[in-house]
Coordinates of C-alpha atoms in Angstrom, one line a residue:
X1 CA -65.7 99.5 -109.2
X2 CA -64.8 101.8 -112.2
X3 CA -67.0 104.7 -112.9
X4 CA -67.0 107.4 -115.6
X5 CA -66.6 111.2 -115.2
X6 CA -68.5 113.1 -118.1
X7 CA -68.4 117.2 -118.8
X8 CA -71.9 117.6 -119.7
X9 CA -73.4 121.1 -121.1
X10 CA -76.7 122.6 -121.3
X11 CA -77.3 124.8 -124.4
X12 CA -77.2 128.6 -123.8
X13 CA -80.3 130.8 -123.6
X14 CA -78.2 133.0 -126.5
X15 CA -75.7 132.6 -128.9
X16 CA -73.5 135.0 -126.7
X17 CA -74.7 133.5 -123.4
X18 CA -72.5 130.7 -121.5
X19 CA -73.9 127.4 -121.8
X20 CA -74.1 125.8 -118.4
X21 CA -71.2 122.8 -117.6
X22 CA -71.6 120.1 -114.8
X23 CA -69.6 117.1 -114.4
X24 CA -71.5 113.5 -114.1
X25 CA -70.3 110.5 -112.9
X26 CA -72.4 107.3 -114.2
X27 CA -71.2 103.4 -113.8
X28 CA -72.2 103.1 -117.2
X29 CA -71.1 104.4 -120.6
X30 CA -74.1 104.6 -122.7
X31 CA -76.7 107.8 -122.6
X32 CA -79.4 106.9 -120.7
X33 CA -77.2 105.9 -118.2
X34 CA -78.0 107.7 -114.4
X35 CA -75.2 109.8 -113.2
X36 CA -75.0 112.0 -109.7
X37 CA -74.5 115.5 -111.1
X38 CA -72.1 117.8 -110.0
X39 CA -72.6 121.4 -110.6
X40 CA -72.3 124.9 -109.5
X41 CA -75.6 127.4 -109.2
X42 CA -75.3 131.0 -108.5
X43 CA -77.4 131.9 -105.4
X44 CA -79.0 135.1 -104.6
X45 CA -76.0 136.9 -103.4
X46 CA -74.2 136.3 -106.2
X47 CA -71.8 133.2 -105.0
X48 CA -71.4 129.9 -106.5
X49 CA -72.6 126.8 -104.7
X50 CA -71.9 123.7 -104.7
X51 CA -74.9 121.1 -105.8
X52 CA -75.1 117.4 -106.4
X53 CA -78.4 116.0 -108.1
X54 CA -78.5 112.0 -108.0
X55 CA -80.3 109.8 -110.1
X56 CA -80.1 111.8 -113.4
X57 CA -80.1 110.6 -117.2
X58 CA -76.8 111.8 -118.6
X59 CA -78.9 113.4 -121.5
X60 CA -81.5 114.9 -119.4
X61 CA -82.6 118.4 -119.8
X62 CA -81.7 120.6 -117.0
X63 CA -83.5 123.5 -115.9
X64 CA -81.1 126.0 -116.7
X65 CA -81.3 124.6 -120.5
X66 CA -81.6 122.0 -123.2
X67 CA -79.1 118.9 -123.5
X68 CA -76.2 120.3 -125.6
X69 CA -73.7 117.5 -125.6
X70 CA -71.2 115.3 -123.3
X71 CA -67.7 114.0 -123.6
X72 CA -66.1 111.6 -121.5
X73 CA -63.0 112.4 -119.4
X74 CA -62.2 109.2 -118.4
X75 CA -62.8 106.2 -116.3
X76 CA -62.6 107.0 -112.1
X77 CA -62.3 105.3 -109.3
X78 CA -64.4 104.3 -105.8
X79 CA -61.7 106.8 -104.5
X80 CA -62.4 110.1 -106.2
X81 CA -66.2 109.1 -105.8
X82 CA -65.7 109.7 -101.9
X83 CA -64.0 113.3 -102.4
X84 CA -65.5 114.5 -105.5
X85 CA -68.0 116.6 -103.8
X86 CA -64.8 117.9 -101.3
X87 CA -63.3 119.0 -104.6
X88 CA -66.7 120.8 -105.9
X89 CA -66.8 122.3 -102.8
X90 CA -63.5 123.6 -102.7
X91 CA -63.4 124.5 -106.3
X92 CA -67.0 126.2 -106.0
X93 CA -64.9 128.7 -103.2
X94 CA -62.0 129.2 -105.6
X95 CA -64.5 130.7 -108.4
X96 CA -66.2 133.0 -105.4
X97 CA -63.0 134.1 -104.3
X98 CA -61.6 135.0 -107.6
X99 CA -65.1 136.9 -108.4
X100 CA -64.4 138.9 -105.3
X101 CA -61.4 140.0 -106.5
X102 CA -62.1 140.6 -109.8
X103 CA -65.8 141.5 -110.3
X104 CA -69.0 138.9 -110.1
X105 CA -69.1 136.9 -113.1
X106 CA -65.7 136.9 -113.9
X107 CA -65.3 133.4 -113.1
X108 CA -68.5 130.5 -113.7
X109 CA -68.9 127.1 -113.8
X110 CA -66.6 126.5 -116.7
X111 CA -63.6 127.4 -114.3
X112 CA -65.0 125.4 -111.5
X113 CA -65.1 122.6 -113.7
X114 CA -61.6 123.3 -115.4
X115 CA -60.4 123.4 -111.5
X116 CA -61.9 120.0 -111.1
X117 CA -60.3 118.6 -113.8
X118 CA -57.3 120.1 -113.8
X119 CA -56.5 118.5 -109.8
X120 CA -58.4 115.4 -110.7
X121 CA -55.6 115.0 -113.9
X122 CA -52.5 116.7 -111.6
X123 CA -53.0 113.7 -109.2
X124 CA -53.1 111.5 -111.5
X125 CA -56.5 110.3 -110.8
X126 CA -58.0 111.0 -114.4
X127 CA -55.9 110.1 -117.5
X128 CA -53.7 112.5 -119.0
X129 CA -55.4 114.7 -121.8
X130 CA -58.8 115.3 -120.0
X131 CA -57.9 118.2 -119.4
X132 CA -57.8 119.4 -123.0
X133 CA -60.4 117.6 -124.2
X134 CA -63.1 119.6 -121.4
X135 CA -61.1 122.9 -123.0
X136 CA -62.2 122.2 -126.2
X137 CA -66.0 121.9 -125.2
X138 CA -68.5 124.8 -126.2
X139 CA -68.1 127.2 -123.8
X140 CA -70.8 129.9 -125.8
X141 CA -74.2 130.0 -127.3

């Protein structure tokens, strides 16, 4: 069965503020369509974790801000449904372990979803130019 994988972003709290990014996937294409969510949220310590929220309208509101927009990245398969959450998981540690080296903060949920992406695209499991399109998303206020 053929799914789609949307960037979604929440709008900022400030113009210079990051606007929050999580990736959806939903079996339809329209915008009340429900999507599992994919995100990372920064825990007490400081680290990113991995979340996944199910059952979500893909214009909801989230908690961290308002609906600011979506684009799709293309059409997945039943196949990268089973190891999405292997590939949040493993990009979630990426961004911790590049904040340890550089300073907490340095790296957010706009490189965990880039990471995503970026593998998802290398293996050829999105189509080529998903990539750009998610770096050409609002990244600010």
């Amino acid at each position: 069965m053929t799914a789609y994988l949307w960037l979604i972003w929440y709008d900022a709290a400030a113009k210079v503020t990051p606007k929050h990014w999580t990736l959806a996937v939903s079996y339809e294409a329209h915008d009340r369509a429900y999507a599992t969510v994919y995100e990372v949220t920064m825990d007490f310590t400081g680290r990113y974790q991995s979340r996944v929220v199910r059952r979500v309208h893909l214009t909801s509101n989230h908690p961290l801000g308002a609906y600011g927009g979506k684009i799709l990245l293309g059409e997945v398969n039943d196949g990268v449904l089973c190891s999405l959450e292997a590939y949040s998981d493993t990009a979630a540690e990426l961004v911790n372990t590049y904040n340890r080296k550089r300073g907490q903060g340095t790296s957010n949920c706009h490189d965990w979803a880039t990471i995503i992406v970026r593998s998802l695209e290398d293996a050829m499991l999105l189509p080529q130019g998903s990539l750009a399109r998610l770096e050409r998303c609002p990244r600010t206020g």
